[in-house]
Coordinates of C-alpha atoms and ligand atoms in Angstrom, one line a residue:
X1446 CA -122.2 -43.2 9.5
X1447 CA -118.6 -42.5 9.4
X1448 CA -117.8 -39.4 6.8
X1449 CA -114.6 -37.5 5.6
X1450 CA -115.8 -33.7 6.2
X1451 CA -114.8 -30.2 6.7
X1452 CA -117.0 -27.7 8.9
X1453 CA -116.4 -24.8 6.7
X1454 CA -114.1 -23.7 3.5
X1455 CA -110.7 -24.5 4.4
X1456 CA -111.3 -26.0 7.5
X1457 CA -109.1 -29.5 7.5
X1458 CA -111.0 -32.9 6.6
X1459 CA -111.5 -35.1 9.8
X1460 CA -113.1 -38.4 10.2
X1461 CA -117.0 -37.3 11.7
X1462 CA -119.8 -39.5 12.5
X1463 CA -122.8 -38.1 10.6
X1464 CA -126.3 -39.6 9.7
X1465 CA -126.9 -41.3 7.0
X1466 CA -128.8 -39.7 4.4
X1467 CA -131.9 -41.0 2.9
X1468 CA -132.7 -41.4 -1.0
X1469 CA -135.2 -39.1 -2.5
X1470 CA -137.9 -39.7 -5.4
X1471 CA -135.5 -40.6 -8.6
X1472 CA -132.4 -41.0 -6.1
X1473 CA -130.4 -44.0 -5.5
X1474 CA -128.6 -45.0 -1.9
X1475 CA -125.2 -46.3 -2.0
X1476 CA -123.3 -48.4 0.8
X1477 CA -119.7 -47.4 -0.2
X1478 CA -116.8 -49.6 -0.4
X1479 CA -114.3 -47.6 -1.6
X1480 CA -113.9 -43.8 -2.8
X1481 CA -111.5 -42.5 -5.6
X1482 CA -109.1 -38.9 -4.6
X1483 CA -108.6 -36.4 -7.2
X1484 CA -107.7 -33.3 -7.0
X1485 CA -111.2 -31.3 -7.5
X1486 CA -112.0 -33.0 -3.9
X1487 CA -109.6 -30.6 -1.7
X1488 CA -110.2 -27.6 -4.4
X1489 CA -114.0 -27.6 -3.5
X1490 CA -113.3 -27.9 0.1
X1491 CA -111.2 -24.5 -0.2
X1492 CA -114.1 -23.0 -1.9
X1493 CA -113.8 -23.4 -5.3
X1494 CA -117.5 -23.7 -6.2
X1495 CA -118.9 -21.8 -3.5
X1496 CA -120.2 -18.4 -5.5
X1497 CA -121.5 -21.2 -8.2
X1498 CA -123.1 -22.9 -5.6
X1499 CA -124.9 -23.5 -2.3
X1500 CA -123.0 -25.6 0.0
X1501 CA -124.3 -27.7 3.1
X1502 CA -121.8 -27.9 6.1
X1503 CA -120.3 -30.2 7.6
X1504 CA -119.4 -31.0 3.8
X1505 CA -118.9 -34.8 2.9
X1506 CA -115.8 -34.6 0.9
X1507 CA -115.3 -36.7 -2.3
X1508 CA -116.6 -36.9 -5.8
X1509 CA -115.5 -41.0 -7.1
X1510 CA -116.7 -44.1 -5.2
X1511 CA -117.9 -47.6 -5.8
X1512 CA -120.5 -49.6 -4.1
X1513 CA -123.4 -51.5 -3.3
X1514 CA -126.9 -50.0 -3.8
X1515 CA -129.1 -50.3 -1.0
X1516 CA -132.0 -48.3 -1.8
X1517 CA -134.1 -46.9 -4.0
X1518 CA -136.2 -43.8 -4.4
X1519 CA -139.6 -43.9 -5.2
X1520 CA -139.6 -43.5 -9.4
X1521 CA -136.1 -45.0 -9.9
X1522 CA -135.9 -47.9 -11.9
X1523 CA -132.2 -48.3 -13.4
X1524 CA -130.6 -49.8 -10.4
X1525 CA -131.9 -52.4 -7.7
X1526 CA -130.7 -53.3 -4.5
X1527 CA -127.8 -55.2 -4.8
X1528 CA -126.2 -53.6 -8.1
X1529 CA -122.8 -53.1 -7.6
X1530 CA -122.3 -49.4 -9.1
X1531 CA -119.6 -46.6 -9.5
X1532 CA -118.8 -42.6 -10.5
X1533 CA -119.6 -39.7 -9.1
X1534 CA -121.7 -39.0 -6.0
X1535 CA -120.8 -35.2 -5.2
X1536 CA -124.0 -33.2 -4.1
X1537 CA -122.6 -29.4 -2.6
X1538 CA -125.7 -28.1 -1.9
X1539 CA -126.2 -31.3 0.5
X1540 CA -123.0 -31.4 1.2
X1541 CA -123.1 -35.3 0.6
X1542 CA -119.5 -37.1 -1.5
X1543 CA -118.1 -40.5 -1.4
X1544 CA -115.9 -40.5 1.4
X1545 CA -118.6 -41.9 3.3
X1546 CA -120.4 -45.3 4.4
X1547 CA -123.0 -44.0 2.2
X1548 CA -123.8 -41.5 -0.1
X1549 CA -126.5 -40.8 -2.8
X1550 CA -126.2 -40.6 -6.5
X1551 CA -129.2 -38.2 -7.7
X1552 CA -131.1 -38.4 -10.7
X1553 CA -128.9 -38.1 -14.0
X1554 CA -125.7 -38.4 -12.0
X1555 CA -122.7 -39.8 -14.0
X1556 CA -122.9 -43.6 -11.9
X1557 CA -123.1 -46.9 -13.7
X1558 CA -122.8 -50.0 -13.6
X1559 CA -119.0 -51.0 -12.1
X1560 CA -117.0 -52.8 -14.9
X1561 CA -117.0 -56.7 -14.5
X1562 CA -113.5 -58.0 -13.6
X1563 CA -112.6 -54.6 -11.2
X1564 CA -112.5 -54.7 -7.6
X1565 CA -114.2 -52.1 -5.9
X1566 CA -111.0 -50.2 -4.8
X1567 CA -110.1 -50.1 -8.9
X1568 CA -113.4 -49.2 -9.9
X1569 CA -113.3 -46.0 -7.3
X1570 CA -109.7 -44.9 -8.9
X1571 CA -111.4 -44.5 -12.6
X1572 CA -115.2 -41.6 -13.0
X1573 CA -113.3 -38.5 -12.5
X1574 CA -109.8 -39.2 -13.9
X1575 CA -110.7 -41.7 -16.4
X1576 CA -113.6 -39.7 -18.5
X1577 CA -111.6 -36.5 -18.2
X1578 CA -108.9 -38.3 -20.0
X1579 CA -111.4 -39.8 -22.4
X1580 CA -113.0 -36.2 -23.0
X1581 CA -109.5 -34.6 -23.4
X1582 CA -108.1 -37.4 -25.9
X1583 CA -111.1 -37.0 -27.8
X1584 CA -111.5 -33.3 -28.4
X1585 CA -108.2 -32.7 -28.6
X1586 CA -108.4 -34.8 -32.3
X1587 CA -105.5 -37.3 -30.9
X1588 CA -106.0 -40.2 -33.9
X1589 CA -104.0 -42.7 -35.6
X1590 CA -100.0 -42.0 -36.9
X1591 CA -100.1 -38.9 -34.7
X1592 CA -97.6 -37.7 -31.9
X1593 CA -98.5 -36.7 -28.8
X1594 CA -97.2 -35.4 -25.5
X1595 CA -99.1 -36.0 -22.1
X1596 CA -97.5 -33.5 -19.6
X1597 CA -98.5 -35.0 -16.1
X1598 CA -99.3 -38.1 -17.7
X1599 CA -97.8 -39.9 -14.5
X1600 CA -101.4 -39.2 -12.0
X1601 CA -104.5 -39.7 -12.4
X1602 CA -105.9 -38.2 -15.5
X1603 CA -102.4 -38.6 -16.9
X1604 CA -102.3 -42.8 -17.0
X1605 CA -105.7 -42.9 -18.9
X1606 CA -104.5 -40.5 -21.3
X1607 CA -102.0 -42.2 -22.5
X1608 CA -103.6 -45.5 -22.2
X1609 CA -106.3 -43.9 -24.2
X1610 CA -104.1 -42.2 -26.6
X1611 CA -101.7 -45.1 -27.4
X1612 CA -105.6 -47.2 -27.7
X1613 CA -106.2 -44.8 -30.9
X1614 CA -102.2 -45.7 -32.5
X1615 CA -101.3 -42.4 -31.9
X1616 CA -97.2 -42.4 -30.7
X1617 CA -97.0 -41.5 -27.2
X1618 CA -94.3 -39.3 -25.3
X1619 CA -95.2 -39.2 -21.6
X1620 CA -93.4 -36.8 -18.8
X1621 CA -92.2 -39.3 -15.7
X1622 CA -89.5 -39.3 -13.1
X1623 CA -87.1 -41.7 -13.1
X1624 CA -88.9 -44.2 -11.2
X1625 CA -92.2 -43.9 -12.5
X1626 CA -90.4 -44.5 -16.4
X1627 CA -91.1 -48.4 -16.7
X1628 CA -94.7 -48.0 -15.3
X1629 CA -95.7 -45.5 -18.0
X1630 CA -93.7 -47.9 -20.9
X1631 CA -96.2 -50.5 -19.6
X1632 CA -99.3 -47.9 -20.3
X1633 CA -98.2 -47.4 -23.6
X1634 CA -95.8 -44.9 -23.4
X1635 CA -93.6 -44.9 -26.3
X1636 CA -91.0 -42.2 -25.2
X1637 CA -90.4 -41.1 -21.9
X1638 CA -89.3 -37.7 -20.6
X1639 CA -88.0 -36.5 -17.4
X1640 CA -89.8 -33.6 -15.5
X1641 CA -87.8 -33.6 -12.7
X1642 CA -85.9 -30.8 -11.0
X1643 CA -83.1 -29.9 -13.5
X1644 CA -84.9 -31.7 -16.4
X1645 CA -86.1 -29.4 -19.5
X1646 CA -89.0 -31.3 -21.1
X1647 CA -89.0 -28.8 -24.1
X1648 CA -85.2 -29.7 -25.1
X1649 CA -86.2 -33.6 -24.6
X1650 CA -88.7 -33.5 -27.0
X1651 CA -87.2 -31.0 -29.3
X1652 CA -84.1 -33.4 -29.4
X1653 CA -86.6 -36.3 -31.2
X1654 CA -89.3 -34.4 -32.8
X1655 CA -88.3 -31.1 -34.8
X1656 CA -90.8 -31.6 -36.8
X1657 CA -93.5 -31.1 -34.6
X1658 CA -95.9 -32.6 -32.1
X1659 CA -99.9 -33.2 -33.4
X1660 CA -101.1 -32.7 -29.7
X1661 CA -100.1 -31.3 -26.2
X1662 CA -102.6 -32.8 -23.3
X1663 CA -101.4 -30.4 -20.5
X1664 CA -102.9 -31.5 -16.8
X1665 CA -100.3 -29.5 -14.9
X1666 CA -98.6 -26.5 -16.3
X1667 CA -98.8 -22.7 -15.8
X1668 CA -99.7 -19.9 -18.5
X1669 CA -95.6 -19.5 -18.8
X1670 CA -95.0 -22.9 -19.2
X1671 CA -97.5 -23.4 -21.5
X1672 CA -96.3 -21.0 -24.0
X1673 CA -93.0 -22.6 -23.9
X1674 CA -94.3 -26.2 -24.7
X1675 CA -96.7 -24.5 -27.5
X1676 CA -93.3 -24.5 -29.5
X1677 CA -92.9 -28.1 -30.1
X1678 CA -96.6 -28.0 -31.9
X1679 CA -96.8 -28.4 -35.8
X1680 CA -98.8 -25.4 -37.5
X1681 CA -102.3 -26.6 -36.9
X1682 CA -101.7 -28.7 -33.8
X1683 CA -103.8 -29.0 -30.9
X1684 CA -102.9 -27.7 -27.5
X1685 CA -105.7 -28.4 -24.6
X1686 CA -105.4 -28.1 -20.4
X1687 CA -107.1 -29.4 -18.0
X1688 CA -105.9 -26.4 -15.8
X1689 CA -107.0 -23.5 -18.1
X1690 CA -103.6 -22.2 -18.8
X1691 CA -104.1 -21.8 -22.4
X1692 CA -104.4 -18.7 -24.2
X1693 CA -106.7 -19.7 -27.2
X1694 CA -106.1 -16.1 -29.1
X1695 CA -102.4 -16.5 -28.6
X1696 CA -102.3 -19.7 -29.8
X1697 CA -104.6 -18.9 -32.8
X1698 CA -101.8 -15.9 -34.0
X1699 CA -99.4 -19.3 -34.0
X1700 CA -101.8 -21.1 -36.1
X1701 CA -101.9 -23.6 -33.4
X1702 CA -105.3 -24.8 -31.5
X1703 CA -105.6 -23.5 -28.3
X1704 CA -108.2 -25.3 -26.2
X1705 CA -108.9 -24.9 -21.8
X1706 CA -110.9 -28.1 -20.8
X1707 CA -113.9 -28.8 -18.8
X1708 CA -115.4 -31.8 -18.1
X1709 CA -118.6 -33.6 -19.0
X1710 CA -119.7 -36.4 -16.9
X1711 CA -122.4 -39.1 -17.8
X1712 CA -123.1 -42.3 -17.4
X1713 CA -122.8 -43.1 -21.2
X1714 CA -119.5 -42.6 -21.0
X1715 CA -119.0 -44.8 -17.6
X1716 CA -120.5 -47.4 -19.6
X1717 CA -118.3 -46.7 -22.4
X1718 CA -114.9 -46.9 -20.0
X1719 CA -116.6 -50.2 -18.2
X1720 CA -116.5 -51.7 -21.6
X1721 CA -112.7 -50.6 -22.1
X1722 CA -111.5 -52.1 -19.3
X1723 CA -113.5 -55.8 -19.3
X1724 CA -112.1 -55.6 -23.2
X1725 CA -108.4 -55.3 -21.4
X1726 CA -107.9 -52.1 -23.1
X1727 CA -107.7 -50.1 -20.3
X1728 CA -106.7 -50.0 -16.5
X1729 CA -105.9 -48.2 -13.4
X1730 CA -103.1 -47.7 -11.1
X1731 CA -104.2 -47.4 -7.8
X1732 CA -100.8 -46.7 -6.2
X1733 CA -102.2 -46.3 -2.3
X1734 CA -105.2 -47.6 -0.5
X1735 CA -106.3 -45.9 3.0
X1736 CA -108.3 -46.9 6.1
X1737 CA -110.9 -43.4 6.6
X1738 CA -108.4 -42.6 9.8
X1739 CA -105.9 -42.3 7.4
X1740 CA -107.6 -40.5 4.1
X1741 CA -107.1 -36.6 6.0
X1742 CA -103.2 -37.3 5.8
X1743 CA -103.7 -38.9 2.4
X1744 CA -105.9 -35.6 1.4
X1745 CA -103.1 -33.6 2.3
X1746 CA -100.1 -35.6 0.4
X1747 CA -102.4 -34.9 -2.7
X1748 CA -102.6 -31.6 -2.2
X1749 CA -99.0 -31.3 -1.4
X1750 CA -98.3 -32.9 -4.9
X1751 CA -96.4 -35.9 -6.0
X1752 CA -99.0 -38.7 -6.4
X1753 CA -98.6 -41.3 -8.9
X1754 CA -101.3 -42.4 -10.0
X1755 CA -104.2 -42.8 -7.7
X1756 CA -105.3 -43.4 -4.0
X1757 CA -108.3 -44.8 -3.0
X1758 CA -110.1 -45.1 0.7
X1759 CA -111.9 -48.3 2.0
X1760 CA -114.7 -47.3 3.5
Ligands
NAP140 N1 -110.9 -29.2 -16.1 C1 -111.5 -30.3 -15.7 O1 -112.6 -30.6 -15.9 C2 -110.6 -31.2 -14.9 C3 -111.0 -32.6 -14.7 C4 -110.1 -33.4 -13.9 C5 -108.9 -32.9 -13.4 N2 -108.6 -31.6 -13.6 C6 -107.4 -31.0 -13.1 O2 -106.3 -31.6 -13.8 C7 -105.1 -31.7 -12.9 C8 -104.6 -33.1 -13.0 O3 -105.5 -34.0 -12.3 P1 -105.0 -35.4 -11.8 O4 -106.2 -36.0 -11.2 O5 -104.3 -36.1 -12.9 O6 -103.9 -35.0 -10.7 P2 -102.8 -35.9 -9.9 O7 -103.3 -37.3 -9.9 O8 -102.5 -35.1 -8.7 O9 -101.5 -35.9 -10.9 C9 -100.7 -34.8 -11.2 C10 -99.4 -35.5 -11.8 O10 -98.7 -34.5 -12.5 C11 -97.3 -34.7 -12.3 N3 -96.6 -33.4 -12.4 C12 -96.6 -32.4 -11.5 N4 -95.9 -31.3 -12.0 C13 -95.4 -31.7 -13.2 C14 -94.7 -31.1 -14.3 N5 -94.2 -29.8 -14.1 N6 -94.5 -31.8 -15.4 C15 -94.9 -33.0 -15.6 N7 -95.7 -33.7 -14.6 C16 -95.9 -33.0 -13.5 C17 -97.2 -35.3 -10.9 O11 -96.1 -36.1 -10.8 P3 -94.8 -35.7 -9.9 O12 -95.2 -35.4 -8.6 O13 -93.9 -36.8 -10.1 O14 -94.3 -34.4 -10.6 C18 -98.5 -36.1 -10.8 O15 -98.3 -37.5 -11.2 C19 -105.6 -31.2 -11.5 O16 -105.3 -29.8 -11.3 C20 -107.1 -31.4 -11.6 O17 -107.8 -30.5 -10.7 C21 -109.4 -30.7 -14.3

């Protein structure tokens, strides 16, 4: 089968022809259609996980996908033939992802059922991004008559979060260039700021809220930064990344809440954002869609920076 791979840390993907790998007991086999970038994707391939965990080489890139199953283990009984499925599908230490013709989803694995009106190529935009922003909403406390700022709210964690927020009637300020403005308005945005070169998104914010924010949901700033946005928290606000730039003690001696996020993945919660978007309460913007020739130059424009909102692979 055709795979997106590297031959060791850091190597660059390429397009390799590799076998296809067979379900085992409790396992289900998946013919891909489409696969979902994020960032985590190009951060394993450099090695991020590799003193957590064993890693097989050549390394199948990519966590998100959506599919067909076409197989069954022996003992698995949640999904038949036929079901048309999506989430995550990373296994390191068999160095089998999504940006493959086929790839397995192991027993417990954060995969469901795909939600009824998507497309695959939609459905393979929304496990990783999506249920991190539904996490980070959540225990970040974002509710009702609140105000919040989503900084990096134009990619993919970003667009659910404000989606998600604005969902709960909290007042949304999301950072956007110029041209991505509109597109975040239509999300749910309620105030935009710029975070372009030149742009301060402290003053912005400062200008309009002096009273305080309720919650900062950070996907993109440094330790520095950080610190600086902290200010435009009310005593008692929330500030969580996604990036671990928070300082919880510091932010504690501000009598603010300081919280660095990690993510938990399950099918419940698939299920939960399947339901969101058949209710209309939810979507996806999946800005770019690549043949597999193309997905190691698409790879590499993620890691460069600058996406809006996702791209997604047809496999
Ligand atoms: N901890 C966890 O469990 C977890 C889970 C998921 C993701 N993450 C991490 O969270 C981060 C975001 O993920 P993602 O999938 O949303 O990434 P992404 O799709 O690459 O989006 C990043 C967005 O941030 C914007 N941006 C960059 N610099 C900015 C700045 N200074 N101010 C405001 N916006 C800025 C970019 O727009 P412009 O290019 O226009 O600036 C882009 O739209 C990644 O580092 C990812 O690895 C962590």
């Amino acid at each position: 089968m055709r795979a997106i791979a590297v031959s060791e840390f850091g190597a660059t993907p390429a397009l390799m022809n590799l076998p296809v790998p067979e379900p085992g007991p409790g396992e289900v086999l998946v013919k891909m259609v489409a696969a979902g970038l994020n960032p985590v994707d190009w951060k394993i391939s450099d090695g991020m996980l590799k003193d957590a965990v064993d890693h097989a080489f050549p390394l199948i890139m990519g966590m998100d996908g959506a599919g067909v199953v076409e197989a069954t283990g022996r003992g698995e009984t949640s999904f038949r033939p036929g079901d048309q499925v999506y989430g995550q599908f990373f296994m390191a230490p068999r160095g089998l992802g999504s940006f493959a013709e086929y790839a397995i989803a192991a027993p417990g694995a954060a995969v469901a059922a795909m939600p009824a009106g998507m497309i695959y190529s939609q459905a393979a935009a929304v496990p990783t991004a999506t249920m991190t922003a539904l996490n980070m909403v959540e225990k970040a406390g974002v509710d009702e008559g609140h105000t919040v700022l989503v900084v990096g709210a134009t990619g993919g964690v970003g667009q659910s979060a404000v989606q998600l927020a604005a969902d709960r009637g909290a007042k949304v300020i999301a950072t956007a260039r110029g041209d991505m403005a509109e597109e975040m308005r239509r999300l749910g945005a309620d105030e935009i700021v710029d975070h372009g070169r030149d742009a301060d998104v402290n003053e912005q914010v400062l200008r309009a809220h002096s009273d305080g924010l309720d919650e900062i949901i950070d996907l993109v700033s440094d330790q520095p930064a950080v610190e600086r946005l902290a200010g435009l928290l009310r005593p008692g606000g929330t500030y969580i990344s996604s990036i671990w730039s928070v300082n919880p003690d510091k932010m504690a001696a501000q009598q603010l809440r300081g919280l660095n996020f990690d993510n938990e993945a399950s099918p419940a919660l698939l299920a939960e954002i399947a339901s969101l978007i058949d209710a209309s309460r939810l979507r996806v913007m999946v800005h770019d869609e690549v043949s597999m020739e193309d997905a190691p130059a698409a790879i590499a424009r993620g890691r460069a920076g600058g996406s809006h909102g996702k791209t997604v692979i047809r496999l």
